[in-house]
């Protein structure tokens, strides 16, 4: 029984470190901007997106550890990626166009 728990912990930590690395990658490129004209509203949306993704990741990570079921790392990762892509591709541009332009 101890071996199953150890393997589960390794899988959960690895999957969540990869997700956290993806959030860090997005955060780095939302901070580093090579264009000469920076839009402060765009920076605000980028910061809000990073906060939202980090909170969503933390809830996913906590839920995986609380329930300790093998389907959760897979389902949580797929759901996280789907929601993140939806927010980044549809949600943020929609909010930007609605409230800024």
Short mmCIF file of C-alpha atoms in Angstrom, two decimals:
data_model
loop_
_atom_site.label_atom_id
_atom_site.label_comp_id
_atom_site.label_asym_id
_atom_site.label_seq_id
_atom_site.Cartn_x
_atom_site.Cartn_y
_atom_site.Cartn_z
CA UNK A 1 0.00 0.00 0.00
CA UNK A 2 2.87 2.37 0.78
CA UNK A 3 4.33 1.83 -2.70
CA UNK A 4 1.06 2.90 -4.38
CA UNK A 5 1.00 6.09 -2.32
CA UNK A 6 4.61 6.86 -3.21
CA UNK A 7 4.01 6.34 -6.92
CA UNK A 8 0.85 8.46 -6.75
CA UNK A 9 2.77 11.26 -5.00
CA UNK A 10 5.51 11.17 -7.64
CA UNK A 11 2.98 11.32 -10.49
CA UNK A 12 0.99 14.15 -8.90
CA UNK A 13 4.12 16.19 -8.14
CA UNK A 14 5.52 15.69 -11.63
CA UNK A 15 2.29 16.58 -13.42
CA UNK A 16 1.76 19.66 -11.28
CA UNK A 17 5.35 20.85 -11.67
CA UNK A 18 4.89 20.67 -15.44
CA UNK A 19 1.67 22.71 -15.15
CA UNK A 20 3.37 25.23 -12.88
CA UNK A 21 6.25 25.46 -15.35
CA UNK A 22 3.77 26.28 -18.12
CA UNK A 23 2.29 29.04 -15.95
CA UNK A 24 5.80 30.36 -15.31
CA UNK A 25 6.53 30.28 -19.05
CA UNK A 26 3.39 32.34 -19.73
CA UNK A 27 4.22 34.71 -16.89
CA UNK A 28 7.74 35.27 -18.21
CA UNK A 29 6.56 36.16 -21.69
CA UNK A 30 3.76 38.37 -20.40
CA UNK A 31 6.35 40.37 -18.42
CA UNK A 32 9.10 40.45 -21.05
CA UNK A 33 7.76 42.56 -23.89
CA UNK A 34 10.03 43.54 -26.77
CA UNK A 35 7.65 46.04 -28.34
CA UNK A 36 8.54 49.69 -27.81
CA UNK A 37 5.00 50.74 -26.86
CA UNK A 38 3.55 48.95 -23.86
CA UNK A 39 -0.13 49.06 -23.12
CA UNK A 40 -0.80 49.18 -19.33
CA UNK A 41 -4.27 47.65 -19.80
CA UNK A 42 -2.72 44.72 -21.62
CA UNK A 43 -0.32 44.27 -18.70
CA UNK A 44 -3.29 44.29 -16.32
CA UNK A 45 -5.06 41.55 -18.29
CA UNK A 46 -1.84 39.53 -18.40
CA UNK A 47 -1.37 39.84 -14.64
CA UNK A 48 -4.99 38.85 -14.00
CA UNK A 49 -4.62 35.83 -16.26
CA UNK A 50 -1.50 34.64 -14.45
CA UNK A 51 -3.23 35.05 -11.06
CA UNK A 52 -6.29 33.14 -12.32
CA UNK A 53 -4.16 30.29 -13.72
CA UNK A 54 -2.15 30.06 -10.50
CA UNK A 55 -5.27 29.91 -8.32
CA UNK A 56 -6.81 27.32 -10.64
CA UNK A 57 -3.60 25.27 -10.44
CA UNK A 58 -3.54 25.46 -6.63
CA UNK A 59 -7.14 24.26 -6.35
CA UNK A 60 -6.41 21.42 -8.78
CA UNK A 61 -3.30 20.41 -6.80
CA UNK A 62 -5.12 20.52 -3.46
CA UNK A 63 -8.03 18.49 -4.82
CA UNK A 64 -5.70 15.81 -6.19
CA UNK A 65 -4.02 15.41 -2.82
CA UNK A 66 -7.27 15.43 -0.87
CA UNK A 67 -9.06 12.73 -2.88
CA UNK A 68 -6.00 10.58 -3.83
CA UNK A 69 -7.65 8.90 -6.84
CA UNK A 70 -5.65 7.97 -9.91
CA UNK A 71 -8.02 9.56 -12.40
CA UNK A 72 -7.60 13.04 -10.89
CA UNK A 73 -4.07 13.82 -12.18
CA UNK A 74 -5.16 13.01 -15.72
CA UNK A 75 -8.61 14.62 -15.53
CA UNK A 76 -7.29 17.64 -13.61
CA UNK A 77 -4.54 18.24 -16.14
CA UNK A 78 -6.87 17.92 -19.12
CA UNK A 79 -9.42 20.22 -17.48
CA UNK A 80 -6.73 22.74 -16.52
CA UNK A 81 -5.35 22.87 -20.07
CA UNK A 82 -8.86 23.15 -21.58
CA UNK A 83 -9.91 25.99 -19.27
CA UNK A 84 -6.56 27.78 -19.69
CA UNK A 85 -6.75 27.62 -23.48
CA UNK A 86 -10.35 28.80 -23.43
CA UNK A 87 -9.50 31.73 -21.16
CA UNK A 88 -6.40 32.68 -23.14
CA UNK A 89 -7.92 32.26 -26.60
CA UNK A 90 -11.52 33.39 -26.05
CA UNK A 91 -11.99 35.03 -22.66
CA UNK A 92 -9.18 37.56 -22.49
CA UNK A 93 -9.57 38.86 -26.09
CA UNK A 94 -13.34 39.14 -25.57
CA UNK A 95 -12.93 41.13 -22.35
CA UNK A 96 -10.24 43.29 -23.92
CA UNK A 97 -12.38 44.10 -26.96
CA UNK A 98 -15.52 44.63 -24.88
CA UNK A 99 -14.15 46.95 -22.22
CA UNK A 100 -11.15 48.62 -23.87
CA UNK A 101 -11.97 49.22 -27.53
#
